[in-house]
Amino acid sequence: DVKVTQSSRYLVKRTGEKVFLECVQDMDHENMFWYRQDPGLGLRLIYFSYDVKMKEKGDIPEGYSVSREKKERFSLILESASTNQTSMYLCASSLSATANYGYTFGSGTRLTVV
Amino acid sequence: GENVEQHPSTLSVQEGDSAVIKCTYSDSASNYFPWYKQELGKGPQLIIDIRSNVGEKKDQRIAVTLNKTAKHFSLHITETQPEDSAVYFCAARRSGDKIIFGKGTRLHILP
């Protein structure tokens, strides 16, 4: 069964910490995405990547960065965590930019910054 | 760019009744329309999708309809059951571009 795996389901971090959220997919997908989900705001795109070592800003990239050193792994980095980054973070992947299919999502990481 | 509007934001239906969630999109070049279901504590899962060359698609109790002229598409769930309680997202995509999601509908199935 194809999978997108996020390393942590729940995470509690302190303000100012550097936080790494990891995502791994086993489907040989080219595209990977990071979203945050907040009540009433839906899914907001933070960053995405169409290929290894490539990254593109989404709608709300401020305060975040990403790393994609290998095709299967896409990491989201909170450089200095703040309380307003408390949220559910969802990773997703898709086959390619030209293949018109849906995304496969991970189960999410609920991050609390205190 | 594409904009997807979804209504209602919350929907409560009696178990056994039908539920309908409606979406509109702005980009006439969008040609792929997936629907996702997100259960509590889980990531969204694709439940059904439709492409622009088709007007309707059905899978057991769920169906999607697409009106390209009006840029409307809808999700229909018949004979609702408790396990249908979830948040549902509609989305639209044009080839070569990202998926754009609606803001979601929280569906409550009342006993």
Tab-separated table of C-alpha atoms in Angstrom:
chain	number	residue	atom	x	y	z
A	1	ASP	CA	0.000	0.000	0.000
A	2	VAL	CA	1.435	3.363	-1.024
A	3	LYS	CA	2.252	5.682	1.805
A	4	VAL	CA	3.235	9.120	2.925
A	5	THR	CA	4.720	8.903	6.391
A	6	GLN	CA	5.187	11.812	8.747
A	7	SER	CA	7.678	11.089	11.478
A	8	SER	CA	5.697	12.462	14.423
A	9	ARG	CA	1.966	12.547	15.163
A	10	TYR	CA	2.313	14.989	18.059
A	11	LEU	CA	5.109	17.396	18.866
A	12	VAL	CA	5.542	20.000	21.603
A	13	LYS	CA	8.315	22.539	21.202
A	14	ARG	CA	9.402	25.707	22.961
A	15	THR	CA	9.344	29.180	21.451
A	16	GLY	CA	12.589	29.909	19.619
A	17	GLU	CA	13.504	26.276	18.994
A	18	LYS	CA	14.453	25.060	15.541
A	19	VAL	CA	11.935	22.397	14.563
A	20	PHE	CA	12.212	19.732	11.879
A	21	LEU	CA	9.159	17.960	10.478
A	22	GLU	CA	9.998	14.974	8.332
A	23	CYS	CA	8.006	13.392	5.529
A	24	VAL	CA	8.827	10.293	3.514
A	25	GLN	CA	6.931	8.806	0.554
A	26	ASP	CA	7.439	5.377	-0.957
A	27	MET	CA	5.688	5.949	-4.288
A	28	ASP	CA	8.570	7.440	-6.297
A	29	HIS	CA	6.535	10.625	-6.621
A	30	GLU	CA	8.240	13.681	-8.036
A	31	ASN	CA	6.157	16.309	-6.262
A	32	MET	CA	5.917	16.891	-2.527
A	33	PHE	CA	4.011	19.515	-0.542
A	34	TRP	CA	3.722	20.931	2.959
A	35	TYR	CA	0.416	22.365	4.180
A	36	ARG	CA	-0.767	23.700	7.470
A	37	GLN	CA	-4.361	23.264	8.546
A	38	ASP	CA	-6.127	25.605	10.961
A	39	PRO	CA	-9.840	25.721	11.873
A	40	GLY	CA	-11.800	27.804	9.381
A	41	LEU	CA	-8.786	28.404	7.138
A	42	GLY	CA	-8.659	25.105	5.279
A	43	LEU	CA	-5.388	23.811	3.835
A	44	ARG	CA	-2.761	26.456	3.254
A	45	LEU	CA	0.278	25.660	1.146
A	46	ILE	CA	3.617	26.471	2.782
A	47	TYR	CA	6.193	25.092	0.346
A	48	PHE	CA	6.363	22.539	-2.405
A	49	SER	CA	8.986	20.748	-4.463
A	50	TYR	CA	8.803	19.410	-8.008
A	51	ASP	CA	12.130	17.604	-7.867
A	52	VAL	CA	15.144	16.858	-5.706
A	53	LYS	CA	16.858	20.000	-4.474
A	54	MET	CA	14.081	22.143	-5.925
A	55	LYS	CA	11.681	24.167	-3.814
A	56	GLU	CA	8.983	26.717	-4.426
A	57	LYS	CA	7.214	29.026	-2.018
A	58	GLY	CA	3.565	28.447	-1.437
A	59	ASP	CA	1.043	30.893	-0.021
A	60	ILE	CA	2.449	31.229	3.506
A	61	PRO	CA	6.227	30.531	3.473
A	62	GLU	CA	7.231	33.112	6.092
A	63	GLY	CA	8.960	31.538	9.069
A	64	TYR	CA	9.504	28.222	7.283
A	65	SER	CA	12.084	26.621	5.049
A	66	VAL	CA	12.317	23.204	3.403
A	67	SER	CA	14.883	20.679	2.343
A	68	ARG	CA	14.689	17.964	-0.298
A	69	GLU	CA	18.003	16.166	-0.580
A	70	LYS	CA	16.452	12.870	-1.713
A	71	LYS	CA	13.418	12.222	-3.876
A	72	GLU	CA	11.509	10.386	-1.165
A	73	ARG	CA	12.085	12.838	1.686
A	74	PHE	CA	10.802	16.390	2.170
A	75	SER	CA	11.547	18.210	5.398
A	76	LEU	CA	9.838	21.300	6.779
A	77	ILE	CA	11.955	23.495	9.036
A	78	LEU	CA	10.700	26.090	11.471
A	79	GLU	CA	13.769	28.249	11.920
A	80	SER	CA	12.628	29.760	15.230
A	81	ALA	CA	9.310	28.359	16.375
A	82	SER	CA	6.642	30.799	17.512
A	83	THR	CA	3.278	30.224	19.165
A	84	ASN	CA	1.440	31.249	15.991
A	85	GLN	CA	2.967	28.225	14.279
A	86	THR	CA	0.949	25.922	16.513
A	87	SER	CA	-1.031	23.965	13.940
A	88	MET	CA	-1.629	20.690	12.148
A	89	TYR	CA	0.994	20.137	9.462
A	90	LEU	CA	0.229	17.881	6.517
A	91	CYS	CA	2.650	16.498	3.971
A	92	ALA	CA	1.448	15.323	0.550
A	93	SER	CA	2.934	13.903	-2.611
A	94	SER	CA	1.854	13.470	-6.214
A	95	LEU	CA	3.195	11.634	-9.229
A	96	SER	CA	4.360	14.577	-11.330
A	97	ALA	CA	3.371	18.071	-12.371
A	98	THR	CA	2.101	16.899	-15.740
A	99	ALA	CA	0.237	13.795	-14.543
A	100	ASN	CA	-3.169	15.115	-13.566
A	101	TYR	CA	-3.947	13.104	-10.468
A	102	GLY	CA	-4.699	13.806	-6.846
A	103	TYR	CA	-2.372	14.066	-3.902
A	104	THR	CA	-1.656	11.438	-1.279
A	105	PHE	CA	-1.530	12.890	2.220
A	106	GLY	CA	0.236	11.778	5.359
A	107	SER	CA	-1.574	11.517	8.684
A	108	GLY	CA	-0.351	14.883	9.871
A	109	THR	CA	1.795	16.243	12.690
A	110	ARG	CA	0.064	18.278	15.357
A	111	LEU	CA	2.636	20.792	16.543
A	112	THR	CA	2.208	22.814	19.702
A	113	VAL	CA	4.637	25.642	20.388
A	114	VAL	CA	4.685	26.779	24.020
B	1	GLY	CA	-5.045	32.000	-10.440
B	2	GLU	CA	-7.647	29.408	-9.543
B	3	ASN	CA	-10.069	30.039	-6.676
B	4	VAL	CA	-12.344	27.347	-5.234
B	5	GLU	CA	-15.348	28.259	-3.109
B	6	GLN	CA	-17.066	25.571	-1.040
B	7	HIS	CA	-20.484	25.612	0.676
B	8	PRO	CA	-21.723	25.039	3.262
B	9	SER	CA	-18.967	25.195	5.847
B	10	THR	CA	-21.001	22.987	8.191
B	11	LEU	CA	-23.761	20.537	7.331
B	12	SER	CA	-25.878	18.378	9.623
B	13	VAL	CA	-28.099	15.649	8.195
B	14	GLN	CA	-30.161	12.887	9.726
B	15	GLU	CA	-28.735	9.411	9.334
B	16	GLY	CA	-30.161	7.855	6.198
B	17	ASP	CA	-30.782	11.189	4.468
B	18	SER	CA	-28.706	12.625	1.624
B	19	ALA	CA	-25.975	15.257	1.887
B	20	VAL	CA	-24.873	17.638	-0.840
B	21	ILE	CA	-21.757	19.805	-0.828
B	22	LYS	CA	-21.270	22.388	-3.547
B	23	CYS	CA	-18.182	24.013	-5.001
B	24	THR	CA	-17.437	26.604	-7.640
B	25	TYR	CA	-14.162	27.288	-9.399
B	26	SER	CA	-12.885	30.266	-11.336
B	27	ASP	CA	-10.328	28.919	-13.842
B	28	SER	CA	-12.035	27.538	-16.952
B	29	ALA	CA	-8.826	25.618	-17.762
B	30	SER	CA	-9.210	23.429	-14.652
B	31	ASN	CA	-9.860	19.888	-15.792
B	32	TYR	CA	-9.499	17.674	-12.722
B	33	PHE	CA	-11.740	17.805	-9.648
B	34	PRO	CA	-10.925	15.559	-6.666
B	35	TRP	CA	-12.835	15.254	-3.415
B	36	TYR	CA	-11.133	14.433	-0.128
B	37	LYS	CA	-12.505	13.141	3.164
B	38	GLN	CA	-10.662	13.882	6.395
B	39	GLU	CA	-11.610	11.909	9.477
B	40	LEU	CA	-10.667	13.080	12.948
B	41	GLY	CA	-6.932	12.823	13.581
B	42	LYS	CA	-6.118	11.727	10.040
B	43	GLY	CA	-4.899	13.261	6.816
B	44	PRO	CA	-7.291	13.898	3.899
B	45	GLN	CA	-7.993	10.879	1.717
B	46	LEU	CA	-9.106	10.948	-1.898
B	47	ILE	CA	-12.618	9.492	-2.119
B	48	ILE	CA	-13.679	10.297	-5.667
B	49	ASP	CA	-12.566	12.463	-8.568
B	50	ILE	CA	-13.939	13.621	-11.880
B	51	ARG	CA	-12.333	14.945	-15.039
B	52	SER	CA	-13.708	17.670	-17.240
B	53	ASN	CA	-14.710	15.325	-20.054
B	54	VAL	CA	-17.279	13.658	-17.766
B	55	GLY	CA	-20.442	15.161	-16.293
B	56	GLU	CA	-21.123	12.662	-13.525
B	57	LYS	CA	-19.364	9.839	-11.706
B	58	LYS	CA	-20.712	7.453	-9.116
B	59	ASP	CA	-19.125	5.091	-6.614
B	60	GLN	CA	-21.619	3.263	-4.416
B	61	ARG	CA	-23.223	5.902	-2.167
B	62	ILE	CA	-21.189	8.846	-3.385
B	63	ALA	CA	-21.478	10.709	-6.659
B	64	VAL	CA	-19.974	13.837	-8.143
B	65	THR	CA	-21.466	16.072	-10.783
B	66	LEU	CA	-19.696	18.684	-12.876
B	67	ASN	CA	-21.197	21.593	-14.767
B	68	LYS	CA	-18.342	23.087	-16.798
B	69	THR	CA	-20.433	25.901	-18.206
B	70	ALA	CA	-21.393	27.157	-14.770
B	71	LYS	CA	-18.074	26.089	-13.207
B	72	HIS	CA	-19.907	24.183	-10.495
B	73	PHE	CA	-19.262	20.745	-9.096
B	74	SER	CA	-20.964	18.891	-6.268
B	75	LEU	CA	-20.570	15.881	-4.016
B	76	HIS	CA	-23.664	13.836	-3.235
B	77	ILE	CA	-23.757	11.260	-0.443
B	78	THR	CA	-26.891	9.116	-0.249
B	79	GLU	CA	-28.144	6.993	2.665
B	80	THR	CA	-25.726	8.676	5.033
B	81	GLN	CA	-24.173	6.638	7.823
B	82	PRO	CA	-22.345	7.634	11.032
B	83	GLU	CA	-18.980	6.889	9.423
B	84	ASP	CA	-19.669	9.609	6.847
B	85	SER	CA	-19.101	12.215	9.582
B	86	ALA	CA	-15.900	14.013	8.563
B	87	VAL	CA	-14.545	17.127	6.894
B	88	TYR	CA	-14.839	17.083	3.102
B	89	PHE	CA	-12.673	19.149	0.760
B	90	CYS	CA	-13.335	19.847	-2.891
B	91	ALA	CA	-10.479	20.831	-5.161
B	92	ALA	CA	-9.672	21.826	-8.715
B	93	ARG	CA	-6.576	21.464	-10.850
B	94	ARG	CA	-5.428	22.337	-14.330
B	95	SER	CA	-2.825	20.127	-15.977
B	96	GLY	CA	0.684	20.990	-14.879
B	97	ASP	CA	-0.431	23.084	-11.936
B	98	LYS	CA	-1.060	22.615	-8.224
B	99	ILE	CA	-4.340	21.451	-6.750
B	100	ILE	CA	-6.380	24.300	-5.251
B	101	PHE	CA	-8.561	23.267	-2.299
B	102	GLY	CA	-11.820	24.623	-0.981
B	103	LYS	CA	-11.967	25.507	2.713
B	104	GLY	CA	-13.833	22.346	3.679
B	105	THR	CA	-17.266	21.267	4.886
B	106	ARG	CA	-17.733	19.648	8.273
B	107	LEU	CA	-20.457	17.019	7.859
B	108	HIS	CA	-22.305	15.782	10.957
B	109	ILE	CA	-24.533	12.726	10.692
B	110	LEU	CA	-27.218	12.897	13.369
B	111	PRO	CA	-28.548	9.656	14.902
